[in-house]
PDB file of C-alpha atoms and ligand atoms in Angstrom:
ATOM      1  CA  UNK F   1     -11.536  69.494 -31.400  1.00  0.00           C
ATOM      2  CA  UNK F   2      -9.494  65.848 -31.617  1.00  0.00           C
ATOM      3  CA  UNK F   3      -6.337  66.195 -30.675  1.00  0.00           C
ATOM      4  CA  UNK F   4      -4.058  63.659 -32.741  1.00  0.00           C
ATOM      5  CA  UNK F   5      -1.319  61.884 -31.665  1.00  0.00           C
ATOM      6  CA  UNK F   6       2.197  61.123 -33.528  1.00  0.00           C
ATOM      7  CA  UNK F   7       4.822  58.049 -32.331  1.00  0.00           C
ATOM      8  CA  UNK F   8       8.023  59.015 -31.135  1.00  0.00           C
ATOM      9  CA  UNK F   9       9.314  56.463 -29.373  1.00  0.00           C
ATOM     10  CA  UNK F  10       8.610  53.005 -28.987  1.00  0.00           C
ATOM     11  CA  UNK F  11       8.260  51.105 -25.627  1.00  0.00           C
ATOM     12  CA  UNK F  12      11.353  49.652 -25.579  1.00  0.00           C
ATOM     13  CA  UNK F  13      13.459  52.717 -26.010  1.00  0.00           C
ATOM     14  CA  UNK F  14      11.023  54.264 -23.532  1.00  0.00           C
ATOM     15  CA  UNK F  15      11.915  51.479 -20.961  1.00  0.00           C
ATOM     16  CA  UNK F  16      15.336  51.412 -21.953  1.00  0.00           C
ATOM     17  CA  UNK F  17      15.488  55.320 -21.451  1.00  0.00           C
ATOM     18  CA  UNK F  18      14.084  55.150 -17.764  1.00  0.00           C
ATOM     19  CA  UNK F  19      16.822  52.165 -16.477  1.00  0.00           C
ATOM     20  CA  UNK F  20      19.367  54.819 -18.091  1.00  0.00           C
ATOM     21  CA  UNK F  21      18.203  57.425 -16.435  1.00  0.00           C
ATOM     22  CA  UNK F  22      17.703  55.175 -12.872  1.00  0.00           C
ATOM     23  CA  UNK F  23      21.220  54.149 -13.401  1.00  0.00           C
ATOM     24  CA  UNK F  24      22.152  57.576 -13.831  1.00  0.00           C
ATOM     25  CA  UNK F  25      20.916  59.045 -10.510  1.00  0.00           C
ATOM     26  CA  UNK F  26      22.081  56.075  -8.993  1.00  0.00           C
ATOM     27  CA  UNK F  27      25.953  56.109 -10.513  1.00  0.00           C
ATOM     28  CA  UNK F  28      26.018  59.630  -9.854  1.00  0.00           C
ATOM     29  CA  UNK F  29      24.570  60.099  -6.308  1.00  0.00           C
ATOM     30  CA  UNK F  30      27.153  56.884  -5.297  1.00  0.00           C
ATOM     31  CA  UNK F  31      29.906  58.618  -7.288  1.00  0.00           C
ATOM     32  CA  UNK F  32      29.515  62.167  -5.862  1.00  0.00           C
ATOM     33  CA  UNK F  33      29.769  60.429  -2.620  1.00  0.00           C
ATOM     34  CA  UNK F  34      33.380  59.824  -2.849  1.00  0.00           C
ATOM     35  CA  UNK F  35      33.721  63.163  -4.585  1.00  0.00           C
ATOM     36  CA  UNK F  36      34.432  65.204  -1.252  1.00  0.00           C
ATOM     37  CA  UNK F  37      33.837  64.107   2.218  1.00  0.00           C
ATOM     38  CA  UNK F  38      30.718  66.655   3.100  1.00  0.00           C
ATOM     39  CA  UNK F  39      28.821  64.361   0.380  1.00  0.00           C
ATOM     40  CA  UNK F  40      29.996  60.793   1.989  1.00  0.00           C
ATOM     41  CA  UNK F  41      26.479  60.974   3.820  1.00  0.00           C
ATOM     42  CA  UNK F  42      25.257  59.765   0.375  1.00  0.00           C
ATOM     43  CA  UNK F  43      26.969  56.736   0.621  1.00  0.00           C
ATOM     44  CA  UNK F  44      24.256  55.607   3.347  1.00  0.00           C
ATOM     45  CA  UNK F  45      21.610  55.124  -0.196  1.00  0.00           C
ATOM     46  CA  UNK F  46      23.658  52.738  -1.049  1.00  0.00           C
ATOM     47  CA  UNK F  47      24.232  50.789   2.433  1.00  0.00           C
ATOM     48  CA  UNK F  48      27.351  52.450   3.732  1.00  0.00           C
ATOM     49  CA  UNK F  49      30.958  53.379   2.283  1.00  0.00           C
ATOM     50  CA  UNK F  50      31.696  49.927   1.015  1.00  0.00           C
ATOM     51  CA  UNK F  51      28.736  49.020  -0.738  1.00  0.00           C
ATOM     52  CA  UNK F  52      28.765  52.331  -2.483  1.00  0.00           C
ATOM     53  CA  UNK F  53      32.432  51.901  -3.780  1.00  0.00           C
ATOM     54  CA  UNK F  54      31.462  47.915  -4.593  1.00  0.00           C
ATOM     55  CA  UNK F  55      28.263  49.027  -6.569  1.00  0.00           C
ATOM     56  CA  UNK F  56      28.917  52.193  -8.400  1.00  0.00           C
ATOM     57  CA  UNK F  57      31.349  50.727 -11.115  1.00  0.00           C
ATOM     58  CA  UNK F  58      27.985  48.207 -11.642  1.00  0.00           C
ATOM     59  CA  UNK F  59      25.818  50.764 -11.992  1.00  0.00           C
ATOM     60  CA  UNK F  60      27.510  52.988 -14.027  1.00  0.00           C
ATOM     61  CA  UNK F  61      28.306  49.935 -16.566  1.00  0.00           C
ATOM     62  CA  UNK F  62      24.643  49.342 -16.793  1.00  0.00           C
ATOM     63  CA  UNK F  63      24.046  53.288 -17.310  1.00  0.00           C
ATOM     64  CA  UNK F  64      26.735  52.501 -20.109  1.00  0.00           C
ATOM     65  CA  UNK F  65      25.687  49.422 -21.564  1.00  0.00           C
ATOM     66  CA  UNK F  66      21.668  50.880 -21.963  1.00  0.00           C
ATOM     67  CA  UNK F  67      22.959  54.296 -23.198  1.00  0.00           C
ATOM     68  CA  UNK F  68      24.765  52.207 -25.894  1.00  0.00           C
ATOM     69  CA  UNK F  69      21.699  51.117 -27.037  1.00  0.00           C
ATOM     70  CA  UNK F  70      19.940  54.720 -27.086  1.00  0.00           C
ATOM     71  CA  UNK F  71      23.056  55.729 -28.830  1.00  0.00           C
ATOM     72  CA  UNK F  72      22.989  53.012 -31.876  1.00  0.00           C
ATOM     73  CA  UNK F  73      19.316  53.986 -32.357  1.00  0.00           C
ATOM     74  CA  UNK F  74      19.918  58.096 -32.363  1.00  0.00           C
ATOM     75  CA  UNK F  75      22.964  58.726 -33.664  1.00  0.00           C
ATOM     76  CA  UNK F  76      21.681  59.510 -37.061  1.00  0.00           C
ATOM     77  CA  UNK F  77      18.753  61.243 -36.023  1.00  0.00           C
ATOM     78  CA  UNK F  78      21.626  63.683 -33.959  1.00  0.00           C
ATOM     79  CA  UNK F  79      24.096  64.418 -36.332  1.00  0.00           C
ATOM     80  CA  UNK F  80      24.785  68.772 -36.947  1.00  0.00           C
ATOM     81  CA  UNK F  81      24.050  70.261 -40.193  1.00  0.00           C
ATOM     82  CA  UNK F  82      23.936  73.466 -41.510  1.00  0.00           C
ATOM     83  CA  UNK F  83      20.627  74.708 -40.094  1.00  0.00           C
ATOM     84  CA  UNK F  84      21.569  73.686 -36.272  1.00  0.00           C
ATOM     85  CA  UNK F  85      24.427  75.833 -36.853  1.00  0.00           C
ATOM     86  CA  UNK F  86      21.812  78.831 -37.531  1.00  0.00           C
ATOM     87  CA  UNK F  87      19.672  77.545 -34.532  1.00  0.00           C
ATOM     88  CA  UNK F  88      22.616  78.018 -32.033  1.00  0.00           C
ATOM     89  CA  UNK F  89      23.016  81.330 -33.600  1.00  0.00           C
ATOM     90  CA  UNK F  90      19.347  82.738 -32.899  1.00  0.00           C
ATOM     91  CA  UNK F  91      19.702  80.286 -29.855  1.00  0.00           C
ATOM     92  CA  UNK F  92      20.056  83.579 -27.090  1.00  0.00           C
ATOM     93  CA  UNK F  93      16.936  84.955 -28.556  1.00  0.00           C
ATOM     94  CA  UNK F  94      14.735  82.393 -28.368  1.00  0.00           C
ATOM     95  CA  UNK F  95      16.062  82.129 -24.619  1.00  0.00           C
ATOM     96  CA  UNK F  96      14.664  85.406 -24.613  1.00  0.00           C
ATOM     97  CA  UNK F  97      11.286  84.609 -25.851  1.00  0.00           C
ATOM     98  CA  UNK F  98      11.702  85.603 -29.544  1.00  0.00           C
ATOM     99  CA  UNK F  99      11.565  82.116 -31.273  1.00  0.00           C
ATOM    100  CA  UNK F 100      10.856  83.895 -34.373  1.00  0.00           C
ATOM    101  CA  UNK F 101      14.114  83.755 -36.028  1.00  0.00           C
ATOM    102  CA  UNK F 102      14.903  80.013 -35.475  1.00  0.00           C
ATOM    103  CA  UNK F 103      15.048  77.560 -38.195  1.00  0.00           C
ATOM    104  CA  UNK F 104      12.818  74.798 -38.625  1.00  0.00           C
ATOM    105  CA  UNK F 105      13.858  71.791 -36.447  1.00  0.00           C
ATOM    106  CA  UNK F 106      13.887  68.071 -37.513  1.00  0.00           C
ATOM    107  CA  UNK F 107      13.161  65.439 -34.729  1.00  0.00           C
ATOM    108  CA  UNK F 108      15.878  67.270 -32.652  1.00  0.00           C
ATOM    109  CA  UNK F 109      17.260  70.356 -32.496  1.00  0.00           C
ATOM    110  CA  UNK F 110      20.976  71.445 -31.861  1.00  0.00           C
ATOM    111  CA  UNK F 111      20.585  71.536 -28.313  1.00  0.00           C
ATOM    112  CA  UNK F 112      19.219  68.076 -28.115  1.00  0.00           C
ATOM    113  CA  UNK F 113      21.837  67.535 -30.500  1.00  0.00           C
ATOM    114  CA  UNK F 114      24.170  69.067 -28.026  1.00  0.00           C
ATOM    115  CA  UNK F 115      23.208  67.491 -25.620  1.00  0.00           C
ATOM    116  CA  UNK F 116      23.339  63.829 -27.106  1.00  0.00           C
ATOM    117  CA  UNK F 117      27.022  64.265 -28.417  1.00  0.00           C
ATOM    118  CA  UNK F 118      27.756  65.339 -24.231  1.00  0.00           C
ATOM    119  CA  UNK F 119      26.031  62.448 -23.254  1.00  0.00           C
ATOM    120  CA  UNK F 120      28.144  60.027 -25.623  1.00  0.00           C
ATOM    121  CA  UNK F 121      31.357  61.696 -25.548  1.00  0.00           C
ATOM    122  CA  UNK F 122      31.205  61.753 -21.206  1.00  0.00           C
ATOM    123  CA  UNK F 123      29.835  58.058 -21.056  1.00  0.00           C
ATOM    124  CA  UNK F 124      33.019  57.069 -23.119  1.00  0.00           C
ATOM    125  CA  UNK F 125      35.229  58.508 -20.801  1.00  0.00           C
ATOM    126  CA  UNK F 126      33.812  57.445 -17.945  1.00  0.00           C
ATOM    127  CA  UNK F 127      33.864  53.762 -19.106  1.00  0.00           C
ATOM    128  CA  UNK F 128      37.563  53.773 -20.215  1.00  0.00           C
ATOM    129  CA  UNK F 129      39.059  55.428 -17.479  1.00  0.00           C
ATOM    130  CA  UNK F 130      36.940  54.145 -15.035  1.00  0.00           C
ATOM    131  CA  UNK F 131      38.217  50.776 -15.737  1.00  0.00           C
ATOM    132  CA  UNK F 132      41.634  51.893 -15.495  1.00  0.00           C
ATOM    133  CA  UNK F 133      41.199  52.257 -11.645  1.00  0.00           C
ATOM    134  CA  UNK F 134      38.380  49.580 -10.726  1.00  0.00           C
ATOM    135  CA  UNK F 135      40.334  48.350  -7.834  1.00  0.00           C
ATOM    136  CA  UNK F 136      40.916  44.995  -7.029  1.00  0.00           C
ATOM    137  CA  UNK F 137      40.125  44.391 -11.343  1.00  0.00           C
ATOM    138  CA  UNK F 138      41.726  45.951 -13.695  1.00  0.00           C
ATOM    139  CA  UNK F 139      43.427  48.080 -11.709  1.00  0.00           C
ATOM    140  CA  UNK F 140      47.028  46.229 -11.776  1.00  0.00           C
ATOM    141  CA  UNK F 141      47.169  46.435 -15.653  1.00  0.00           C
ATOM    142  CA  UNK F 142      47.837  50.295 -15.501  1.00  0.00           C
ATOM    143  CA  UNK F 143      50.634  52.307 -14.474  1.00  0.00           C
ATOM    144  CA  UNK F 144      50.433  54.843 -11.279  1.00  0.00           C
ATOM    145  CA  UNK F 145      50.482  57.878 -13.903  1.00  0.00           C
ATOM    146  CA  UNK F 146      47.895  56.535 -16.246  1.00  0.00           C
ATOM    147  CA  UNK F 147      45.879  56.276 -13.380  1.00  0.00           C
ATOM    148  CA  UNK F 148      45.901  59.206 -11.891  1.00  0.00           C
ATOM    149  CA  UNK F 149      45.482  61.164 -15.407  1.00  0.00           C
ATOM    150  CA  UNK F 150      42.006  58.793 -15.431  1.00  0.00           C
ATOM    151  CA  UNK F 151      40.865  59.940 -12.251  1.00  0.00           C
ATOM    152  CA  UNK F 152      41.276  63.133 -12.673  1.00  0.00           C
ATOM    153  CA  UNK F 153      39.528  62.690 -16.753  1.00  0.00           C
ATOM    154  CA  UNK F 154      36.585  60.413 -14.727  1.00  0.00           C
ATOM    155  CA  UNK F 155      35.771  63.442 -12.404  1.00  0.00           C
ATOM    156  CA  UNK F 156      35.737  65.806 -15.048  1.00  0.00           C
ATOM    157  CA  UNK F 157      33.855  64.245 -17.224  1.00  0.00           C
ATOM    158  CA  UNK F 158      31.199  63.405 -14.270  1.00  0.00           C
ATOM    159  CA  UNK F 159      30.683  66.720 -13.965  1.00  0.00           C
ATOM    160  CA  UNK F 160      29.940  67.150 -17.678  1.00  0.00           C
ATOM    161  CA  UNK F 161      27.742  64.429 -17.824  1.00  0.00           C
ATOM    162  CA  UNK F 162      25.778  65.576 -14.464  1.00  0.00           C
ATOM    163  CA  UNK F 163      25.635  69.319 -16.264  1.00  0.00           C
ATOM    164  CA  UNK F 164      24.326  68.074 -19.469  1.00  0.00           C
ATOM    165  CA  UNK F 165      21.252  65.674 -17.602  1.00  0.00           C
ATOM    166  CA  UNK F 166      20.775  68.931 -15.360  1.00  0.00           C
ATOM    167  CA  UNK F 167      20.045  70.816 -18.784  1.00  0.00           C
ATOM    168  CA  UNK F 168      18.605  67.739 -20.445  1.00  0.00           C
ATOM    169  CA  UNK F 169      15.810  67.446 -17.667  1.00  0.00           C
ATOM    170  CA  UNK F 170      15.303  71.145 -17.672  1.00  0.00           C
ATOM    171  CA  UNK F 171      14.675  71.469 -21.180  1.00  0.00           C
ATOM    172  CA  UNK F 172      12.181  68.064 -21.039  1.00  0.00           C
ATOM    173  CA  UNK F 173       9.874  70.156 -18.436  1.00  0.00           C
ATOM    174  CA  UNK F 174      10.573  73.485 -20.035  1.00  0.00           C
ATOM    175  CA  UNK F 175       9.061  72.608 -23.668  1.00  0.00           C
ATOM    176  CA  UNK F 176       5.391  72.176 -22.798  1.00  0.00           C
ATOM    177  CA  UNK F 177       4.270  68.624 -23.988  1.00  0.00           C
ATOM    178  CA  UNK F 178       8.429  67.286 -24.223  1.00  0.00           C
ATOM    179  CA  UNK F 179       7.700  64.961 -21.016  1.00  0.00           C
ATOM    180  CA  UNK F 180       4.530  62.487 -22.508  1.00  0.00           C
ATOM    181  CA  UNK F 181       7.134  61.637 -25.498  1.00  0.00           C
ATOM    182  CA  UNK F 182       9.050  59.601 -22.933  1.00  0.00           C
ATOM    183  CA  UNK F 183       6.119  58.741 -20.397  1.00  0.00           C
ATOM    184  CA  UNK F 184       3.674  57.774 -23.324  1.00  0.00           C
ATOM    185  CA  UNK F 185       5.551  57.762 -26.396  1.00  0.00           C
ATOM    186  CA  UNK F 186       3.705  59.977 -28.112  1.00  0.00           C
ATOM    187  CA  UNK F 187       3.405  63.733 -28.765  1.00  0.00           C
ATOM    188  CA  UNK F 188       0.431  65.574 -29.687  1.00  0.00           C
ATOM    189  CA  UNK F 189       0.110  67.199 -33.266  1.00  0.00           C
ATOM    190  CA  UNK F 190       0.368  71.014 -32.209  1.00  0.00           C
ATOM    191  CA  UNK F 191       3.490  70.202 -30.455  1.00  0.00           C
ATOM    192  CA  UNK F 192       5.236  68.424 -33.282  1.00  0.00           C
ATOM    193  CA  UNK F 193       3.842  71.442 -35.506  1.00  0.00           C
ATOM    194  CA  UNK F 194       5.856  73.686 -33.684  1.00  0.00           C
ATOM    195  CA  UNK F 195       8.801  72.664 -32.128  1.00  0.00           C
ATOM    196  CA  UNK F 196       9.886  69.883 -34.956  1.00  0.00           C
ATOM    197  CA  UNK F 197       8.273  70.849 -37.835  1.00  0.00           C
ATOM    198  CA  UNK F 198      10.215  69.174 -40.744  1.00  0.00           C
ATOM    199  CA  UNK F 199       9.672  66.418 -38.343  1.00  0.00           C
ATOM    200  CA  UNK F 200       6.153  66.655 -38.562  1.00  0.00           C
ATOM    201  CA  UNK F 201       6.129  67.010 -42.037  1.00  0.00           C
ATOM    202  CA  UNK F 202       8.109  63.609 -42.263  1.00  0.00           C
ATOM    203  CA  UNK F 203       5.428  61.905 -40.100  1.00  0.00           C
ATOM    204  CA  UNK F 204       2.364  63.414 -41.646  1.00  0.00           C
ATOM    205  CA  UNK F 205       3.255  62.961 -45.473  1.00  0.00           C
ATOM    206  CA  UNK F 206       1.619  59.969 -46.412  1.00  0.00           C
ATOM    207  CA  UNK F 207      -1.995  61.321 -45.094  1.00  0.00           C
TER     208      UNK F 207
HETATM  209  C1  HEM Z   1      14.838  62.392 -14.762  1.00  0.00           C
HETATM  210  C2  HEM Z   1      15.671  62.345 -15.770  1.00  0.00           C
HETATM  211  C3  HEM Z   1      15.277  62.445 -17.228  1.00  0.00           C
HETATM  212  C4  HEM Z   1      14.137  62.965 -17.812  1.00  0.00           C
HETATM  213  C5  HEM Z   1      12.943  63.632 -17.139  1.00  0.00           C
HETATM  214  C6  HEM Z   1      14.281  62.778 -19.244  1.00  0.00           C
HETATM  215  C7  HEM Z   1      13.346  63.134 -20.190  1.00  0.00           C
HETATM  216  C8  HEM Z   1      13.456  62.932 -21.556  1.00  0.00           C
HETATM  217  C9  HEM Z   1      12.451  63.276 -22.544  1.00  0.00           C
HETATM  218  C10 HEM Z   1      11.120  63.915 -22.246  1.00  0.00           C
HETATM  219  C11 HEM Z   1      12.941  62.929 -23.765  1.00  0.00           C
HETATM  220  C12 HEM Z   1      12.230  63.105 -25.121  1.00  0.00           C
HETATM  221  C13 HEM Z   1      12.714  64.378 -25.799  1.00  0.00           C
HETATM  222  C14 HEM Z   1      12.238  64.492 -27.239  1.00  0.00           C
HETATM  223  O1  HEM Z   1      11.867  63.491 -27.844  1.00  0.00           O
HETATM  224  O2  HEM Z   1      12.245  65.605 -27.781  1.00  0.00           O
HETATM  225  C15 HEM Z   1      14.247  62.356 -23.562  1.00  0.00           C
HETATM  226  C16 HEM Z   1      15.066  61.888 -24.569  1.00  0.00           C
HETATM  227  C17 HEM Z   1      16.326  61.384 -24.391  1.00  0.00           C
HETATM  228  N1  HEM Z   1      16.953  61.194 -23.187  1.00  0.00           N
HETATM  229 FE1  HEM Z   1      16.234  61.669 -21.330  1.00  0.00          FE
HETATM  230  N2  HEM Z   1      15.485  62.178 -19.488  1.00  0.00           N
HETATM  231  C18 HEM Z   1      16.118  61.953 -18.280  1.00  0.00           C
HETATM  232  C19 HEM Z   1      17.370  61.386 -18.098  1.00  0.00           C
HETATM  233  C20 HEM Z   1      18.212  60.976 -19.107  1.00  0.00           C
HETATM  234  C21 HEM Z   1      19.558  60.458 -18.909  1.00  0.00           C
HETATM  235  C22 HEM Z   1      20.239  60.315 -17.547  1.00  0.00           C
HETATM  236  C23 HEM Z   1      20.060  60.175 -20.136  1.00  0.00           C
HETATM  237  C24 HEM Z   1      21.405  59.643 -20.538  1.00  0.00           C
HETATM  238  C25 HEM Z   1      22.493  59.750 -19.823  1.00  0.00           C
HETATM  239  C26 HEM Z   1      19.036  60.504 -21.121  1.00  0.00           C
HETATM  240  C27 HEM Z   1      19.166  60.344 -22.478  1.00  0.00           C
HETATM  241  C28 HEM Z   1      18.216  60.682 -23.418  1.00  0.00           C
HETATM  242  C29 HEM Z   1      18.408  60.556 -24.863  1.00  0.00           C
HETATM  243  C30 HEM Z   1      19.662  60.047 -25.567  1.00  0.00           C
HETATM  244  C31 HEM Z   1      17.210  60.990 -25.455  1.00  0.00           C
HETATM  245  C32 HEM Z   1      16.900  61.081 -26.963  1.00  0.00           C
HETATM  246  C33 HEM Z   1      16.978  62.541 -27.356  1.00  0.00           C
HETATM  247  C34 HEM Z   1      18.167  62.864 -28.172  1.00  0.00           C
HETATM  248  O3  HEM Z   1      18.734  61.989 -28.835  1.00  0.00           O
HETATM  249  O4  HEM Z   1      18.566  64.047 -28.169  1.00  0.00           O
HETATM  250  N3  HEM Z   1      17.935  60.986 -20.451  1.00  0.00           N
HETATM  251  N4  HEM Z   1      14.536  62.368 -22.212  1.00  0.00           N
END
């Protein structure tokens, strides 16, 4: 049997998706190192305390800046309606192994869905308040209160963001066949079938 292949993302959001990701691991692992002194060792990455403090606001405006892009491109594609509300319902039985109740899925389903609006929603914090305290910048232009509300909001929503790309990842190598839609950009047929089928549908139609 041929198996067939569908499109679902293009090389340049496949590209873009990686640097994201690369600046992700790379804002993070600089970031936690400032978090709490027993993680300080993973300023050495990075060349040492300084560099680490000097290059994570870089890095994490990249992370931004390509994120934005993912984000113009998939906002649509993530917005809740009525059925996701029904898949989050059945959602603790599929977890279970009983996908039988859930309701067909478009290209993504609430969790990706989820997921997306975490992604977006922490990213935007992060880039306000982080420029609230990038010492020697921007710092001056904000009052000692405001600034210690945003480092307290940029930790917190570091965590979020780490929690979600901990899921996010998990659920990529969990769904058999997720992984080649970002390393090829393409799925096969079976797995479109049945994990997105309205999806498939959409993409099959004119044959
Ligand atoms: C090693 C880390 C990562 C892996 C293995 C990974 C894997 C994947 C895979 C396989 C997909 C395709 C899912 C599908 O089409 O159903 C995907 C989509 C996506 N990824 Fe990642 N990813 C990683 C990190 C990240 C990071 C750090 C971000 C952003 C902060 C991110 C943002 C996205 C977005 C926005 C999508 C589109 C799906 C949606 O809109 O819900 N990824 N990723």
């Amino acid at each position: 049997m041929t198996i067939r292949y569908l499109r679902r993302y293009r090389d340049g959001t496949r590209m873009n998706h990686w640097f994201v990701a690369l600046m992700f691991f790379a804002a993070a692992l600089s970031g936690l190192a400032f978090f709490h002194p027993s993680l300080f060792f993973l300023s050495t990455l990075f060349g040492g305390g300084q560099w680490a403090r000097i290059l994570h606001p870089f890095m994490g405006l990249l992370m931004v800046l390509g994120f934005a892009f993912l984000f113009f491109t998939m906002w649509r594609d993530n917005l809740m309606n009525a059925a996701d509300r029904d898949w989050i319902r059945h959602a603790p039985k599929m977890l279970q192994g009983d996908k039988g109740a859930m309701p067909a899925v478009g290209k993504y389903n609430a969790g990706q869905k989820l997921v997306f609006w975490a992604f977006g929603i922490s990213l935007l914090l992060l880039l306000v308040t982080g420029f609230m305290f990038w010492s020697p910048w921007f710092v001056d232009f904000f009052p000692i209160l405001l600034r210690r509300i945003a480092v307290l909001v940029h930790a917190v929503a570091a965590v979020v963001l780490i929690l979600s790309v901990i899921v996010h990842v998990y659920a990529a190598i969990w769904v058999k066949g997720t992984l080649r839609a970002m390393t090829r950009g393409t799925v096969t047929e079976p797995w479109a079938e049945l994990n997105h089928p309205l999806w498939h549908r959409k993409m099959t139609r004119r044959e």
